Short mmCIF file of C-alpha atoms and ligand atoms in Angstrom, two decimals:
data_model
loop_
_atom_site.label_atom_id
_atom_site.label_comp_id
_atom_site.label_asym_id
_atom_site.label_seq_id
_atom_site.Cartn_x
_atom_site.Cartn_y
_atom_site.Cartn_z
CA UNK A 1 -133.96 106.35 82.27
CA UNK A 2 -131.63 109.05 83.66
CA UNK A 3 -128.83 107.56 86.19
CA UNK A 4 -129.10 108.24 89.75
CA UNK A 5 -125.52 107.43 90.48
CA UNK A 6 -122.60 108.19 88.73
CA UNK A 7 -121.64 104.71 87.36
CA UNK A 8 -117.94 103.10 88.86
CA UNK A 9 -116.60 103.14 85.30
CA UNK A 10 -118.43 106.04 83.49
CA UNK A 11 -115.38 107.44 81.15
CA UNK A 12 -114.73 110.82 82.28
CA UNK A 13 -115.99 113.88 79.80
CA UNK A 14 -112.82 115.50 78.29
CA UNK A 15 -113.67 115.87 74.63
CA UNK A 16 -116.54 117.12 72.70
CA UNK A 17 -117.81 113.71 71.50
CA UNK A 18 -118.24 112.56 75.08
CA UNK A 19 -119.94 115.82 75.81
CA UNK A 20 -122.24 115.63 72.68
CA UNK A 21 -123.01 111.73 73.47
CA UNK A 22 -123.71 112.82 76.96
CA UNK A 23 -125.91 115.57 75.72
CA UNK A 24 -127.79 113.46 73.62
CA UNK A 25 -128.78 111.07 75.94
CA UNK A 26 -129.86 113.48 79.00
CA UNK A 27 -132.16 115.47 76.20
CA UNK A 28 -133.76 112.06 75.61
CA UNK A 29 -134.00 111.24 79.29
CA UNK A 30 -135.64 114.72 79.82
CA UNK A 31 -137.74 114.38 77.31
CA UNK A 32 -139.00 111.66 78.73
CA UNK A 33 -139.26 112.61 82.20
CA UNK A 34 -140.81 115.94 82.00
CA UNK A 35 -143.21 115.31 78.62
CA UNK A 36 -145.33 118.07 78.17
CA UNK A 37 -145.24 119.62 81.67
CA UNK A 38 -143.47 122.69 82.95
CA UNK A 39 -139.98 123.03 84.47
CA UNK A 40 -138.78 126.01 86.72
CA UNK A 41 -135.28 126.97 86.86
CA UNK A 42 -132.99 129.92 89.12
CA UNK A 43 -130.72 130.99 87.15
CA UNK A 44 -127.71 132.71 88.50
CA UNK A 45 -125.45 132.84 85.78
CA UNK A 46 -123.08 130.56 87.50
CA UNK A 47 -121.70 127.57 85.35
CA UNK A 48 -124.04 124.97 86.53
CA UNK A 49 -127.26 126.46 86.48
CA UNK A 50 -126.37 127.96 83.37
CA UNK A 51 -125.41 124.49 82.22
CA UNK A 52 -129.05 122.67 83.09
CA UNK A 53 -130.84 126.51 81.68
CA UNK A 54 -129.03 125.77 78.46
CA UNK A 55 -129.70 121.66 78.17
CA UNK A 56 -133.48 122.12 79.43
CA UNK A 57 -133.71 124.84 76.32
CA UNK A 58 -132.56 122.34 73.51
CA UNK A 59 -134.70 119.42 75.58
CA UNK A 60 -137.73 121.05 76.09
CA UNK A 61 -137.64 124.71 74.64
CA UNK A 62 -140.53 127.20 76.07
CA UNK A 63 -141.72 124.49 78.86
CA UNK A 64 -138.64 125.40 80.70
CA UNK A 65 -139.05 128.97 82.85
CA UNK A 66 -136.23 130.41 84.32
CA UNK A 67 -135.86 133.09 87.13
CA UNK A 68 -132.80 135.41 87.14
CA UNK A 69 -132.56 137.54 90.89
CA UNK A 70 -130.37 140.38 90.99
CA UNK A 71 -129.64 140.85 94.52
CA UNK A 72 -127.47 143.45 94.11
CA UNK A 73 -124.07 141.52 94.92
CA UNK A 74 -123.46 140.19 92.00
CA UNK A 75 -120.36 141.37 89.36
CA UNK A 76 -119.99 144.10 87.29
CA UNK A 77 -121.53 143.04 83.89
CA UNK A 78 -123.32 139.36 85.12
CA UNK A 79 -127.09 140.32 85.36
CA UNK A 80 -126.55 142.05 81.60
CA UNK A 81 -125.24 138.63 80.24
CA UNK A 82 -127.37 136.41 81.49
CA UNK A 83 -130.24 138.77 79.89
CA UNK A 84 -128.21 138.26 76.73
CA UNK A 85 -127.10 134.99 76.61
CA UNK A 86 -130.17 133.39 77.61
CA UNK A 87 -133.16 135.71 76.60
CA UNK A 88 -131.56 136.95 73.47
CA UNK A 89 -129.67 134.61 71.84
CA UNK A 90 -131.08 130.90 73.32
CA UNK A 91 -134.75 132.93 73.60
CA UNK A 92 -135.52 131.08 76.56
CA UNK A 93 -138.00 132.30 79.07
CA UNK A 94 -136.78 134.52 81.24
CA UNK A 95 -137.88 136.45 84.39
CA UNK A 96 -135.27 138.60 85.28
CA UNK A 97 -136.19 140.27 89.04
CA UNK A 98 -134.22 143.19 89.84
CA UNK A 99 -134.45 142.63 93.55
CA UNK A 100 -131.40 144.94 94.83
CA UNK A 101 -133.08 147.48 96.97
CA UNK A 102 -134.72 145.03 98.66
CA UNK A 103 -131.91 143.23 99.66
CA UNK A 104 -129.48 146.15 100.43
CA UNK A 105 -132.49 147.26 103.30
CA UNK A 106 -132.64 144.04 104.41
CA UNK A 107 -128.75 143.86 105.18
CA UNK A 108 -128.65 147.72 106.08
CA UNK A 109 -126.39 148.08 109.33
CA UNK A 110 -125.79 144.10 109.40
CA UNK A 111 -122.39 143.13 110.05
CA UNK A 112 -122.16 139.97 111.45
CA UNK A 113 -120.97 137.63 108.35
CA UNK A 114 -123.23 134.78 109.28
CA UNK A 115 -126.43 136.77 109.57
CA UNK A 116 -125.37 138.36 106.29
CA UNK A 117 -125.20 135.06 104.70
CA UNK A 118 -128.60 134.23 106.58
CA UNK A 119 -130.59 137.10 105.39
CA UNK A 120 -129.05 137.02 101.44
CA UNK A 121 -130.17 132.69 101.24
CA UNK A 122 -133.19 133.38 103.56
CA UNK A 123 -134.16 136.56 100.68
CA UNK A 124 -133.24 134.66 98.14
CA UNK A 125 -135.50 131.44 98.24
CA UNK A 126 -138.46 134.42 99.41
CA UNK A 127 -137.96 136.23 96.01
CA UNK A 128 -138.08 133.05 93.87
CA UNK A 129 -140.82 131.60 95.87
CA UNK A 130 -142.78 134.38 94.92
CA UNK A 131 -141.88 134.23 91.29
CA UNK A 132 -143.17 131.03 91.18
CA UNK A 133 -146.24 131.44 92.93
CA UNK A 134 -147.22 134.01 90.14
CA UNK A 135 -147.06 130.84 87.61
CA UNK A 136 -149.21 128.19 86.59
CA UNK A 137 -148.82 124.52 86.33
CA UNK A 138 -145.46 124.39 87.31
CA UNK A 139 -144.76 120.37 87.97
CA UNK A 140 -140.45 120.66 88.04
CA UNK A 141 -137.60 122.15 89.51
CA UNK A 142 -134.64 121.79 88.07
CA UNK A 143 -131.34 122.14 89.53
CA UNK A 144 -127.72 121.83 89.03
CA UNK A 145 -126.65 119.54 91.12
CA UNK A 146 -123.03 118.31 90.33
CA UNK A 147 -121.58 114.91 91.59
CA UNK A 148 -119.34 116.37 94.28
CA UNK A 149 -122.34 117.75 95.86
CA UNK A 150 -124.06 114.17 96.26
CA UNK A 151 -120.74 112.87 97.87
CA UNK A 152 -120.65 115.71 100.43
CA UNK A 153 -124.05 115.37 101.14
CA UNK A 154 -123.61 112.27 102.20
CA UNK A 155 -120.84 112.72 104.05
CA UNK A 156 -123.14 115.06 105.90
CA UNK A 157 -120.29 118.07 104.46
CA UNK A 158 -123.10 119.66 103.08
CA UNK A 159 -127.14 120.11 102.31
CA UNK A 160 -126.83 120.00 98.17
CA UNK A 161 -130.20 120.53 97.42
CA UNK A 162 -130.28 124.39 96.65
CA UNK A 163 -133.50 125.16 96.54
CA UNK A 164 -133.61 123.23 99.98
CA UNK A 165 -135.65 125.43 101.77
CA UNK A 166 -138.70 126.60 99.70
CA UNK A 167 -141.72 126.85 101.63
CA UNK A 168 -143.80 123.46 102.78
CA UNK A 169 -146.58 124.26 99.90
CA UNK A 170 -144.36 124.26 97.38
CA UNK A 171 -144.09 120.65 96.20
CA UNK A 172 -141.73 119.77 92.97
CA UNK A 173 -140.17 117.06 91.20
CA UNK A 174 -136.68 117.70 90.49
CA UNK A 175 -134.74 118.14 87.33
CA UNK A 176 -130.83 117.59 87.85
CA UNK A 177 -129.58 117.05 84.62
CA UNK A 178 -125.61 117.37 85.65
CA UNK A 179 -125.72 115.55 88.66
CA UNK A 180 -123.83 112.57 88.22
CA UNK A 181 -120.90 114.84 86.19
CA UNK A 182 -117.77 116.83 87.89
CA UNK A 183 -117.15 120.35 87.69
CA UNK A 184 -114.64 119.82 84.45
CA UNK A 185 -117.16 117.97 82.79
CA UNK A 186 -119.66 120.63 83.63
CA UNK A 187 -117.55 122.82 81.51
CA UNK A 188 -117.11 120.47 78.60
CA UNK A 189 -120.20 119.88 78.49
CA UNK A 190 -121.19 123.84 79.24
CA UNK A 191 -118.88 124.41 76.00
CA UNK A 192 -120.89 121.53 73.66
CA UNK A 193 -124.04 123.54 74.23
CA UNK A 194 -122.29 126.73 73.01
CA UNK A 195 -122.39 128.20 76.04
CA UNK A 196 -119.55 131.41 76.32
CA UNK A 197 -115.96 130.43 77.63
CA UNK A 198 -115.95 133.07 79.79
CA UNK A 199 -119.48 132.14 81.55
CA UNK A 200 -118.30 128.19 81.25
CA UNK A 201 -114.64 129.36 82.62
CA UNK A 202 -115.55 131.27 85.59
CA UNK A 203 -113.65 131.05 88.20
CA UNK A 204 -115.98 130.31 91.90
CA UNK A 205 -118.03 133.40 93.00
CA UNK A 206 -119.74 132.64 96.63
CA UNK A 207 -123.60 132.66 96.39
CA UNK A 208 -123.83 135.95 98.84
CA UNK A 209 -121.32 137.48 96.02
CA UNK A 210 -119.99 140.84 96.65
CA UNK A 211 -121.77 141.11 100.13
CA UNK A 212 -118.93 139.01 101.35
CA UNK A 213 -116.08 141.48 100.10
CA UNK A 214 -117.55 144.36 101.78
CA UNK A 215 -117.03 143.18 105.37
CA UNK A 216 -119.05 144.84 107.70
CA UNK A 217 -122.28 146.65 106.91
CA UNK A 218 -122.82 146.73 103.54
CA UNK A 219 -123.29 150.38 101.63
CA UNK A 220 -124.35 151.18 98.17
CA UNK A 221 -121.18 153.48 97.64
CA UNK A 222 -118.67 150.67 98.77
CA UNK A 223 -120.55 148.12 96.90
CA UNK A 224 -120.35 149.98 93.92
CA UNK A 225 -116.46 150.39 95.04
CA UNK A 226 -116.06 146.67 95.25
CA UNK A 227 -117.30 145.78 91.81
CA UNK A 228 -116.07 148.61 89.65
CA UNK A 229 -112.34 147.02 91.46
CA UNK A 230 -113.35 143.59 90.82
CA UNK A 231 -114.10 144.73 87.56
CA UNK A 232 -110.36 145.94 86.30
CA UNK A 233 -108.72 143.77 88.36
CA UNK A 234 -110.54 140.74 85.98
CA UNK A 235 -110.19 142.72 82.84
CA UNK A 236 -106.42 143.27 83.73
CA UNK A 237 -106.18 139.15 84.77
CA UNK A 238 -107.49 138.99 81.09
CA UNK A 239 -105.50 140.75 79.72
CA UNK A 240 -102.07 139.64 80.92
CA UNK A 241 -102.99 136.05 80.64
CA UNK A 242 -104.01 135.48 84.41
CA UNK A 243 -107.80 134.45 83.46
CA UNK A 244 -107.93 130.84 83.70
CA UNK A 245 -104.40 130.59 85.34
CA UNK A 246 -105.15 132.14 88.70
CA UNK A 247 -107.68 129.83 90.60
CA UNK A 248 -109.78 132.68 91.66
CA UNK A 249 -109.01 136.63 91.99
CA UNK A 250 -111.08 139.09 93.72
CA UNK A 251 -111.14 142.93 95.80
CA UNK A 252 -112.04 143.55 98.79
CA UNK A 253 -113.17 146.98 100.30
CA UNK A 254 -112.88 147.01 104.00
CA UNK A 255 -115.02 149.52 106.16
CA UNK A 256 -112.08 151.98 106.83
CA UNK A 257 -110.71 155.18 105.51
CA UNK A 258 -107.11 156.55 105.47
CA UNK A 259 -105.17 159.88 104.56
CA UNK A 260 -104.44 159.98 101.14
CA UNK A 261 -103.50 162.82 98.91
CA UNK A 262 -105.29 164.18 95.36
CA UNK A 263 -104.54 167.08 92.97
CA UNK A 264 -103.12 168.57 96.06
CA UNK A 265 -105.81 167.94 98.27
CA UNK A 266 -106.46 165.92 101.55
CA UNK A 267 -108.65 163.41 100.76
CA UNK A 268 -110.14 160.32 103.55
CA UNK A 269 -110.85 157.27 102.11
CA UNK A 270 -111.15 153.89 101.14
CA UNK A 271 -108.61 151.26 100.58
CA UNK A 272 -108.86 148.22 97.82
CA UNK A 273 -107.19 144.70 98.71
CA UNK A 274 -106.32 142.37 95.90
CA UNK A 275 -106.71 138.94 96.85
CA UNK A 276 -105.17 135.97 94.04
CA UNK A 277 -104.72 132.28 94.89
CA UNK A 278 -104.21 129.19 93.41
CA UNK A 279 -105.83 125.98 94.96
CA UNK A 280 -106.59 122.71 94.22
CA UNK A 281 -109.92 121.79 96.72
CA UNK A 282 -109.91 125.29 98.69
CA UNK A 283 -108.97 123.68 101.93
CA UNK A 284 -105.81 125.41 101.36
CA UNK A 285 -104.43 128.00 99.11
CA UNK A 286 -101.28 129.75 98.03
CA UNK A 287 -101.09 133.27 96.68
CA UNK A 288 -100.36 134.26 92.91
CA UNK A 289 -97.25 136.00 92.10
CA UNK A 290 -98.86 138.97 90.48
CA UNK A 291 -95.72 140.59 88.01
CA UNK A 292 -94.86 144.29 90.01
CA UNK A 293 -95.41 145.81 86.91
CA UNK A 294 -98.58 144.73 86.15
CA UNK A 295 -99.66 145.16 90.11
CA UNK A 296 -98.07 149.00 89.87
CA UNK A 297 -100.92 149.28 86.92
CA UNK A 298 -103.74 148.12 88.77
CA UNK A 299 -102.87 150.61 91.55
CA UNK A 300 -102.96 153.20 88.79
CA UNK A 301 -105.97 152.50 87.66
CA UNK A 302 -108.26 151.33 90.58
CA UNK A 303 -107.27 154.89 92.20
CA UNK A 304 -107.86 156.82 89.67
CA UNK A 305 -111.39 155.06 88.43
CA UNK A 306 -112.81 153.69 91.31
CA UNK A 307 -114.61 156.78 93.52
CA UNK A 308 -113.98 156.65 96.93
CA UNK A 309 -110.68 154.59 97.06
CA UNK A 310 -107.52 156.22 97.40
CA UNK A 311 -104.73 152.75 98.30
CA UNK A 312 -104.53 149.58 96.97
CA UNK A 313 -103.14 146.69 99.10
CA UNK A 314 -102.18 143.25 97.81
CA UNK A 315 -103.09 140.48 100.37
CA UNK A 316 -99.97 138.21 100.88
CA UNK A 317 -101.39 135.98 102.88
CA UNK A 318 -102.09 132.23 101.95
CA UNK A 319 -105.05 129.56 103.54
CA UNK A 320 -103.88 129.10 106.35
CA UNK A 321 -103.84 131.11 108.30
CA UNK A 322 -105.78 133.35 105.98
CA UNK A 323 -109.44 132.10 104.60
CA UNK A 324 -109.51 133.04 101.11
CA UNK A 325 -112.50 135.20 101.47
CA UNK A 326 -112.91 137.76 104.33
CA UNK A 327 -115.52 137.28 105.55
P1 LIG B 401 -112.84 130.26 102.20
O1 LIG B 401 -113.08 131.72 102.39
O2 LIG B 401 -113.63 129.41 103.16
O3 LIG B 401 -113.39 129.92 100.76
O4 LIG B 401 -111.38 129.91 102.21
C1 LIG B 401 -113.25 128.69 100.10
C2 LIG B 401 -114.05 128.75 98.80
O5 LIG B 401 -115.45 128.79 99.09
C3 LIG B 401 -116.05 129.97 98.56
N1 LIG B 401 -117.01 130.48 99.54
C4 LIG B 401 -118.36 130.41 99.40
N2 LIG B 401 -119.12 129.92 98.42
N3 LIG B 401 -121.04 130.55 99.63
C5 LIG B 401 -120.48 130.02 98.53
O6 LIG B 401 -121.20 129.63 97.61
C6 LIG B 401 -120.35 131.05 100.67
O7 LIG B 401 -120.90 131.53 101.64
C7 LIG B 401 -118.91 130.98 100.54
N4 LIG B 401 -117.91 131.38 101.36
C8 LIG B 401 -116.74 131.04 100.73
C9 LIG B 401 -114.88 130.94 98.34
O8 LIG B 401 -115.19 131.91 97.33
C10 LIG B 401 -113.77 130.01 97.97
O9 LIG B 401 -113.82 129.65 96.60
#
């Protein structure tokens, strides 16, 4: 039987034999949990879901279903390798629902944060309720739950059940295959099931995604500011040996314009801020010293590839007084 608890003196997972024992013993558990019934999973693409997507596969191959929603906030690059990763090389089943328009009219002219968040979760469990209405026999959900979750939830911190929320008719057994492991062992264990370092190393991306680092009303053109940034400001961390050194690292595109100049011309537009900080729980945070050089570079480049933006600010501010995301 699968634990419900994290046991007292459960030896942490740093190496790949205690991820491959682990491994072992949830496929067995799975196995014989779910027998020959099938499972429903959303996968975002973020480490834990990815985690369970890729442990359900070796467990119980084609009974496992998993839904990918594109709602249009997430990062340059994500939907594409979650199509790859998962439908082409692990040749899971996967429904990928490219739901973007319908969440950018949704949050059209919305710019209070809280009702952004509202209508992207509220969206979200709509899209994937649907998705599963349009399959059959469906007896589990699974989810990744991680350990940390469990503890906050009972601290009343916060509700971890993700899918928390689905309508009243929908009625599953859950499937939480990482739930009594932390975060690190999520990885190591993300790593056993060949999973790519740079999916299993990603730093945290907030469920409403970009929609957060447009503050404001969200548009197409400064959403498609925001993650072409976001984009070269992670190749750049990459690069230069920032990726898995900086905590997390991310652009913002705030909803005003300023006098710039171009090729001689007056141009009116956006800036980009560069936000980098290092943190231990996110409660507080400190900011990255980013080398001048290699921040004079990412000026360079962010105004001369990203339409629209014609300044690039570096946020010096640390948690607190600053949150680390904007909005
Ligand atoms: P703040 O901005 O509160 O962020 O200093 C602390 C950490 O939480 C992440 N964050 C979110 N994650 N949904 C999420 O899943 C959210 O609405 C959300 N808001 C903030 C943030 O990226 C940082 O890692």
């Amino acid at each position: 039987m699968a634990e419900e608890r994290r046991p007292d003196d459960m030896t942490r997972i740093t190496t790949r034999e205690l991820a491959d024992e682990f491994i072992e013993k949830q496929i067995s558990d799975l196995r014989d949990q779910i027998g020959d019934k099938k499972v429903l999973l959303a996968l975002s693409g973020g480490v834990d879901s990815s985690v369970v997507a890729a442990m359900l596969i070796k467990a119980v191959g084609d009974q496992l279903t998993c839904v990918h929603v594109n709602h249009g906030l997430l990062r340059k690059g994500e939907p594409e390798q979650v199509i790859e990763v998962f439908r082409d090389q692990m040749k899971a089943n996967l429904i990928y629902v490219d739901a973007t328009d319908r969440f950018l009219d949704k949050l059209a002219g919305v710019t209070d944060p809280e009702e952004k968040r509202k209508i992207i979760g509220g969206e979200f469990i709509e899209v994937f309720a649907e998705e599963a209405r349009k399959l059959d026999g469906i007896e589990f959900l699974a989810q990744g739950t991680i350990w940390p979750d469990i503890l906050e939830s009972e601290k009343g911190i916060k509700a971890h059940h993700n899918a928390g929320g689905l309508p009243e008719d929908m009625k599953f057994d859950l499937v939480e295959p990482v739930k009594i492991l932390f975060k690190d062992e999520v990885r190591v264990v993300g790593e056993a099931l060949g999973l790519p370092s740079n999916m299993v190393y990603r730093q945290p991306f907030p469920g409403p995604g970009l929609g957060v680092r447009c503050p404001g009303a969200i548009t197409r053109d400064r959403l498609e500011a925001v993650r072409e940034a976001d984009a070269i400001l992670r190749e750049e961390f990459a690069k230069n040996g920032l990726e898995g050194k900086v905590w997390q690292y991310f652009t913002v595109v705030p909803d005003f314009k300023s006098t710039g100049i171009r090729d001689g011309q007056r141009t009116f537009e956006w800036p980009v801020i560069i936000r980098a900080v290092n943190t231990t729980d996110a409660m507080t945070a400190e900011v990255e010293d980013i080398p001048f050089e290699l921040m004079k570079h990412l000026v360079a480049r962010i105004t001369s590839e990203v339409k629209g933006v014609n300044r690039v600010l570096y946020d010096f501010t640390p948690k607190p007084s600053a949150t680390i995301e904007y909005e």
